[in-house]
Amino acid sequence: MLVKRTMKLARSITLALTAAALLAGPALAQTYELKDCEQDDRAWLSLRACTSLLQGSELSNEDRARIYARRGLAWLIEDDAADALTDFTSAIKLNPKDLRALTGRARAYTLLEQHAKAADDWSAVIALDADVEANYLKRGASHLAAHNTNAAMADFDRSIALNPKSIDGFIGRANVFVTLNDKVKALAEFARAEEIDPKHFAPYLARAEAAEIWGDTKLAIENYGAALKVKTTVWAARKALKRLGIDTPP
């Protein structure tokens, strides 16, 4: 917690210094271009450049929305969902059809555990970008986290209709049944996901996590182990097995 507060304070100081430099006059102010704002691998530069650009008075609403959205993405990289939410909202007010801002805000709401609001943003994304499997999967996950199982199942069904080999779609359906405490149907959906690609770790990992919810330690250990057999870097499985008292190979 102390580390996060320190990092946030450092970011705040960086932004404050940028603003101060701008107010001090052109001799001290750094000149930034839009490309400087779009730095995925250097979020600190993106934050500084986007903040500097937003001080300009000649920006169009479209460009200003774009910069707010880009700064929001930088905040997400810096693990600051609250500031990201503020910037994405500013972008959406200027351009309600900004897909990058809508998807970014949905991610921010998810990190802040405001799942119903995340689902609303995914609905807006789907209205603009329909028939994209990933959008239904993400809205389904938000609905499920918000305990709206009927809406979640409808979205996972839609993802499977768009892609009959959607492993994530079947895992999503299985997780709905886990939430509904229907073990038989959940296991059937996990099995369907596994049949699509037996060498994909995701069905094993999801089934193991469900098994822990059911208190079935044996099934959990078997499936965490199976996940590691197909992909040795599934760290969630390694951590889970260690927690359950099972040693795993390095």
Short mmCIF file of C-alpha atoms in Angstrom, two decimals:
data_model
loop_
_atom_site.label_atom_id
_atom_site.label_comp_id
_atom_site.label_asym_id
_atom_site.label_seq_id
_atom_site.Cartn_x
_atom_site.Cartn_y
_atom_site.Cartn_z
CA MET A 1 0.00 0.00 0.00
CA LEU A 2 2.84 2.40 0.92
CA VAL A 3 4.55 1.63 -2.40
CA LYS A 4 1.39 2.43 -4.36
CA ARG A 5 0.91 5.72 -2.48
CA THR A 6 4.53 6.65 -3.15
CA MET A 7 4.20 5.85 -6.86
CA LYS A 8 0.99 7.87 -7.12
CA LEU A 9 2.62 10.81 -5.34
CA ALA A 10 5.54 10.64 -7.78
CA ARG A 11 3.17 10.69 -10.74
CA SER A 12 1.28 13.64 -9.24
CA ILE A 13 4.56 15.54 -8.78
CA THR A 14 5.51 14.80 -12.40
CA LEU A 15 2.21 16.20 -13.67
CA ALA A 16 2.46 19.20 -11.37
CA LEU A 17 5.96 19.98 -12.62
CA THR A 18 4.74 19.72 -16.20
CA ALA A 19 1.94 22.17 -15.52
CA ALA A 20 4.31 24.52 -13.71
CA ALA A 21 6.72 24.46 -16.63
CA LEU A 22 3.93 25.32 -19.01
CA LEU A 23 2.83 28.25 -16.87
CA ALA A 24 6.40 29.47 -16.53
CA GLY A 25 6.65 30.20 -20.22
CA PRO A 26 7.99 28.74 -23.44
CA ALA A 27 11.60 28.81 -22.29
CA LEU A 28 10.93 26.17 -19.63
CA ALA A 29 8.08 24.23 -21.21
CA GLN A 30 8.79 21.01 -23.07
CA THR A 31 7.23 20.75 -26.52
CA TYR A 32 5.37 17.49 -27.09
CA GLU A 33 3.73 15.93 -30.12
CA LEU A 34 0.82 13.52 -30.32
CA LYS A 35 3.23 10.61 -30.87
CA ASP A 36 4.76 11.36 -27.47
CA CYS A 37 1.33 10.97 -25.91
CA GLU A 38 0.94 7.51 -27.44
CA GLN A 39 3.73 5.65 -25.64
CA ASP A 40 2.53 2.23 -24.51
CA ASP A 41 5.95 1.22 -23.21
CA ARG A 42 6.62 4.51 -21.40
CA ALA A 43 3.48 5.45 -19.55
CA TRP A 44 5.24 8.22 -17.62
CA LEU A 45 6.07 9.96 -20.90
CA SER A 46 2.55 9.45 -22.17
CA LEU A 47 1.12 11.03 -19.01
CA ARG A 48 3.42 14.02 -19.24
CA ALA A 49 2.92 14.55 -22.97
CA CYS A 50 -0.85 14.11 -22.89
CA THR A 51 -1.14 16.52 -19.96
CA SER A 52 0.97 19.07 -21.82
CA LEU A 53 -1.08 18.75 -25.00
CA LEU A 54 -4.35 19.14 -23.10
CA GLN A 55 -3.16 22.60 -21.98
CA GLY A 56 -3.45 23.78 -25.58
CA SER A 57 -6.45 25.86 -26.60
CA GLU A 58 -6.36 25.02 -30.29
CA LEU A 59 -7.40 21.38 -29.97
CA SER A 60 -10.54 20.15 -31.67
CA ASN A 61 -13.02 18.18 -29.58
CA GLU A 62 -12.01 15.06 -31.51
CA ASP A 63 -8.31 15.53 -30.75
CA ARG A 64 -8.99 16.43 -27.13
CA ALA A 65 -11.11 13.27 -26.73
CA ARG A 66 -8.33 11.23 -28.30
CA ILE A 67 -5.75 12.64 -25.89
CA TYR A 68 -7.97 12.10 -22.84
CA ALA A 69 -8.50 8.49 -23.94
CA ARG A 70 -4.78 8.00 -24.46
CA ARG A 71 -3.96 9.43 -21.06
CA GLY A 72 -6.60 7.14 -19.58
CA LEU A 73 -4.78 4.16 -21.06
CA ALA A 74 -1.54 5.40 -19.53
CA TRP A 75 -3.21 5.61 -16.12
CA LEU A 76 -4.34 1.99 -16.54
CA ILE A 77 -0.77 0.94 -17.30
CA GLU A 78 0.25 2.75 -14.12
CA ASP A 79 -2.43 0.81 -12.19
CA ASP A 80 -4.47 3.92 -11.42
CA ALA A 81 -8.03 3.00 -12.37
CA ALA A 82 -9.61 6.01 -10.67
CA ASP A 83 -7.68 8.61 -12.71
CA ALA A 84 -8.20 6.48 -15.81
CA LEU A 85 -11.94 6.53 -15.20
CA THR A 86 -11.93 10.32 -14.99
CA ASP A 87 -10.05 10.71 -18.29
CA PHE A 88 -12.11 8.14 -20.17
CA THR A 89 -15.30 9.87 -18.99
CA SER A 90 -13.95 13.20 -20.24
CA ALA A 91 -13.21 11.62 -23.61
CA ILE A 92 -16.68 10.07 -23.87
CA LYS A 93 -18.36 13.41 -23.06
CA LEU A 94 -16.52 14.92 -26.03
CA ASN A 95 -17.02 11.90 -28.30
CA PRO A 96 -19.68 9.39 -27.15
CA LYS A 97 -18.65 7.01 -29.96
CA ASP A 98 -14.99 6.78 -28.96
CA LEU A 99 -14.47 3.00 -28.83
CA ARG A 100 -11.07 3.28 -27.18
CA ALA A 101 -12.49 5.41 -24.39
CA LEU A 102 -15.54 3.16 -23.91
CA THR A 103 -13.49 -0.03 -23.72
CA GLY A 104 -10.96 1.70 -21.48
CA ARG A 105 -13.64 2.93 -19.10
CA ALA A 106 -15.16 -0.56 -18.99
CA ARG A 107 -11.76 -1.89 -17.93
CA ALA A 108 -11.43 0.85 -15.31
CA TYR A 109 -14.89 0.09 -13.91
CA THR A 110 -13.94 -3.59 -13.76
CA LEU A 111 -10.77 -2.84 -11.81
CA LEU A 112 -12.84 -0.70 -9.46
CA GLU A 113 -15.34 -3.58 -9.12
CA GLN A 114 -18.19 -1.51 -10.54
CA HIS A 115 -19.28 -4.37 -12.76
CA ALA A 116 -22.78 -3.20 -13.69
CA LYS A 117 -21.32 0.06 -15.03
CA ALA A 118 -18.68 -1.92 -16.92
CA ALA A 119 -21.46 -3.96 -18.52
CA ASP A 120 -23.20 -0.73 -19.57
CA ASP A 121 -20.04 0.43 -21.33
CA TRP A 122 -19.64 -2.93 -23.06
CA SER A 123 -23.24 -2.50 -24.24
CA ALA A 124 -22.26 0.83 -25.76
CA VAL A 125 -19.27 -0.82 -27.42
CA ILE A 126 -21.47 -3.58 -28.83
CA ALA A 127 -23.91 -1.01 -30.19
CA LEU A 128 -21.03 0.50 -32.15
CA ASP A 129 -19.07 -2.67 -32.89
CA ALA A 130 -21.57 -5.54 -32.94
CA ASP A 131 -20.91 -9.20 -33.71
CA VAL A 132 -17.43 -9.18 -32.19
CA GLU A 133 -17.00 -12.27 -30.02
CA ALA A 134 -14.64 -10.62 -27.53
CA ASN A 135 -17.14 -7.86 -26.75
CA TYR A 136 -19.82 -10.36 -25.74
CA LEU A 137 -17.32 -12.34 -23.67
CA LYS A 138 -16.29 -9.22 -21.78
CA ARG A 139 -19.85 -8.03 -21.21
CA GLY A 140 -20.79 -11.54 -20.13
CA ALA A 141 -17.97 -11.52 -17.59
CA SER A 142 -19.13 -8.14 -16.27
CA HIS A 143 -22.72 -9.35 -16.01
CA LEU A 144 -21.58 -12.46 -14.15
CA ALA A 145 -19.45 -10.42 -11.74
CA ALA A 146 -22.54 -8.28 -11.13
CA HIS A 147 -24.52 -11.49 -10.40
CA ASN A 148 -26.73 -11.00 -13.47
CA THR A 149 -26.61 -14.63 -14.52
CA ASN A 150 -29.33 -14.51 -17.18
CA ALA A 151 -27.66 -11.66 -19.05
CA ALA A 152 -24.27 -13.33 -18.67
CA MET A 153 -25.54 -16.60 -20.14
CA ALA A 154 -27.12 -14.74 -23.06
CA ASP A 155 -23.78 -13.07 -23.85
CA PHE A 156 -21.81 -16.31 -23.63
CA ASP A 157 -24.39 -17.97 -25.86
CA ARG A 158 -23.96 -15.15 -28.37
CA SER A 159 -20.18 -15.53 -28.32
CA ILE A 160 -20.57 -19.22 -29.11
CA ALA A 161 -23.04 -18.44 -31.90
CA LEU A 162 -20.41 -16.16 -33.42
CA ASN A 163 -17.65 -18.72 -32.85
CA PRO A 164 -18.75 -22.32 -32.21
CA LYS A 165 -15.19 -23.08 -31.05
CA SER A 166 -15.14 -20.34 -28.44
CA ILE A 167 -13.31 -21.92 -25.51
CA ASP A 168 -13.91 -18.80 -23.44
CA GLY A 169 -17.59 -18.89 -24.32
CA PHE A 170 -18.02 -22.41 -22.94
CA ILE A 171 -15.91 -21.57 -19.88
CA GLY A 172 -18.15 -18.55 -19.36
CA ARG A 173 -21.25 -20.74 -19.51
CA ALA A 174 -19.62 -23.15 -17.07
CA ASN A 175 -18.91 -20.31 -14.65
CA VAL A 176 -22.54 -19.23 -14.81
CA PHE A 177 -23.53 -22.74 -13.73
CA VAL A 178 -20.88 -22.61 -10.98
CA THR A 179 -22.54 -19.42 -9.72
CA LEU A 180 -25.92 -21.17 -9.89
CA ASN A 181 -24.45 -24.10 -7.93
CA ASP A 182 -25.19 -26.56 -10.74
CA LYS A 183 -22.08 -28.74 -10.70
CA VAL A 184 -23.29 -31.24 -13.28
CA LYS A 185 -23.99 -28.63 -15.95
CA ALA A 186 -20.80 -26.73 -15.12
CA LEU A 187 -18.67 -29.84 -15.59
CA ALA A 188 -20.41 -30.53 -18.91
CA GLU A 189 -19.51 -27.05 -20.17
CA PHE A 190 -15.91 -27.37 -19.00
CA ALA A 191 -15.73 -30.68 -20.88
CA ARG A 192 -16.99 -29.02 -24.06
CA ALA A 193 -14.33 -26.34 -23.74
CA GLU A 194 -11.65 -28.98 -23.25
CA GLU A 195 -12.83 -30.95 -26.31
CA ILE A 196 -12.26 -27.93 -28.55
CA ASP A 197 -8.54 -27.91 -27.75
CA PRO A 198 -7.21 -30.44 -25.19
CA LYS A 199 -3.85 -28.65 -25.25
CA HIS A 200 -5.27 -25.32 -24.07
CA PHE A 201 -4.69 -24.66 -20.36
CA ALA A 202 -7.76 -22.46 -19.78
CA PRO A 203 -10.44 -25.17 -19.34
CA TYR A 204 -8.27 -27.04 -16.81
CA LEU A 205 -7.51 -23.89 -14.84
CA ALA A 206 -11.15 -22.79 -14.77
CA ARG A 207 -12.35 -26.25 -13.75
CA ALA A 208 -9.73 -26.37 -10.97
CA GLU A 209 -10.89 -23.00 -9.63
CA ALA A 210 -14.49 -24.22 -9.70
CA ALA A 211 -13.47 -27.41 -7.90
CA GLU A 212 -12.00 -25.34 -5.09
CA ILE A 213 -15.31 -23.52 -4.77
CA TRP A 214 -17.03 -26.89 -4.49
CA GLY A 215 -14.51 -28.06 -1.92
CA ASP A 216 -13.30 -30.85 -4.21
CA THR A 217 -9.56 -30.66 -3.52
CA LYS A 218 -8.75 -33.81 -5.50
CA LEU A 219 -10.39 -32.48 -8.66
CA ALA A 220 -8.71 -29.10 -8.16
CA ILE A 221 -5.23 -30.62 -7.85
CA GLU A 222 -5.78 -32.85 -10.91
CA ASN A 223 -6.80 -29.90 -13.06
CA TYR A 224 -4.16 -27.47 -11.84
CA GLY A 225 -1.66 -30.18 -12.69
CA ALA A 226 -3.22 -30.70 -16.12
CA ALA A 227 -2.98 -26.96 -16.81
CA LEU A 228 0.73 -27.03 -16.03
CA LYS A 229 1.29 -30.06 -18.24
CA VAL A 230 0.08 -28.15 -21.30
CA LYS A 231 1.66 -24.82 -20.28
CA THR A 232 4.35 -24.72 -17.61
CA THR A 233 4.06 -20.96 -17.08
CA VAL A 234 0.49 -20.93 -15.75
CA TRP A 235 1.54 -19.17 -12.56
CA ALA A 236 -1.97 -19.17 -11.11
CA ALA A 237 -1.89 -22.98 -11.18
CA ARG A 238 1.56 -23.09 -9.57
CA LYS A 239 0.47 -20.75 -6.77
CA ALA A 240 -2.73 -22.73 -6.22
CA LEU A 241 -0.90 -26.06 -5.96
CA LYS A 242 1.58 -24.56 -3.53
CA ARG A 243 -1.32 -23.29 -1.45
CA LEU A 244 -2.78 -26.81 -1.51
CA GLY A 245 0.53 -28.27 -0.35
CA ILE A 246 1.64 -29.73 -3.69
CA ASP A 247 5.18 -29.13 -4.97
CA THR A 248 5.57 -28.33 -8.66
CA PRO A 249 8.68 -28.64 -10.86
CA PRO A 250 10.61 -25.38 -11.46
#
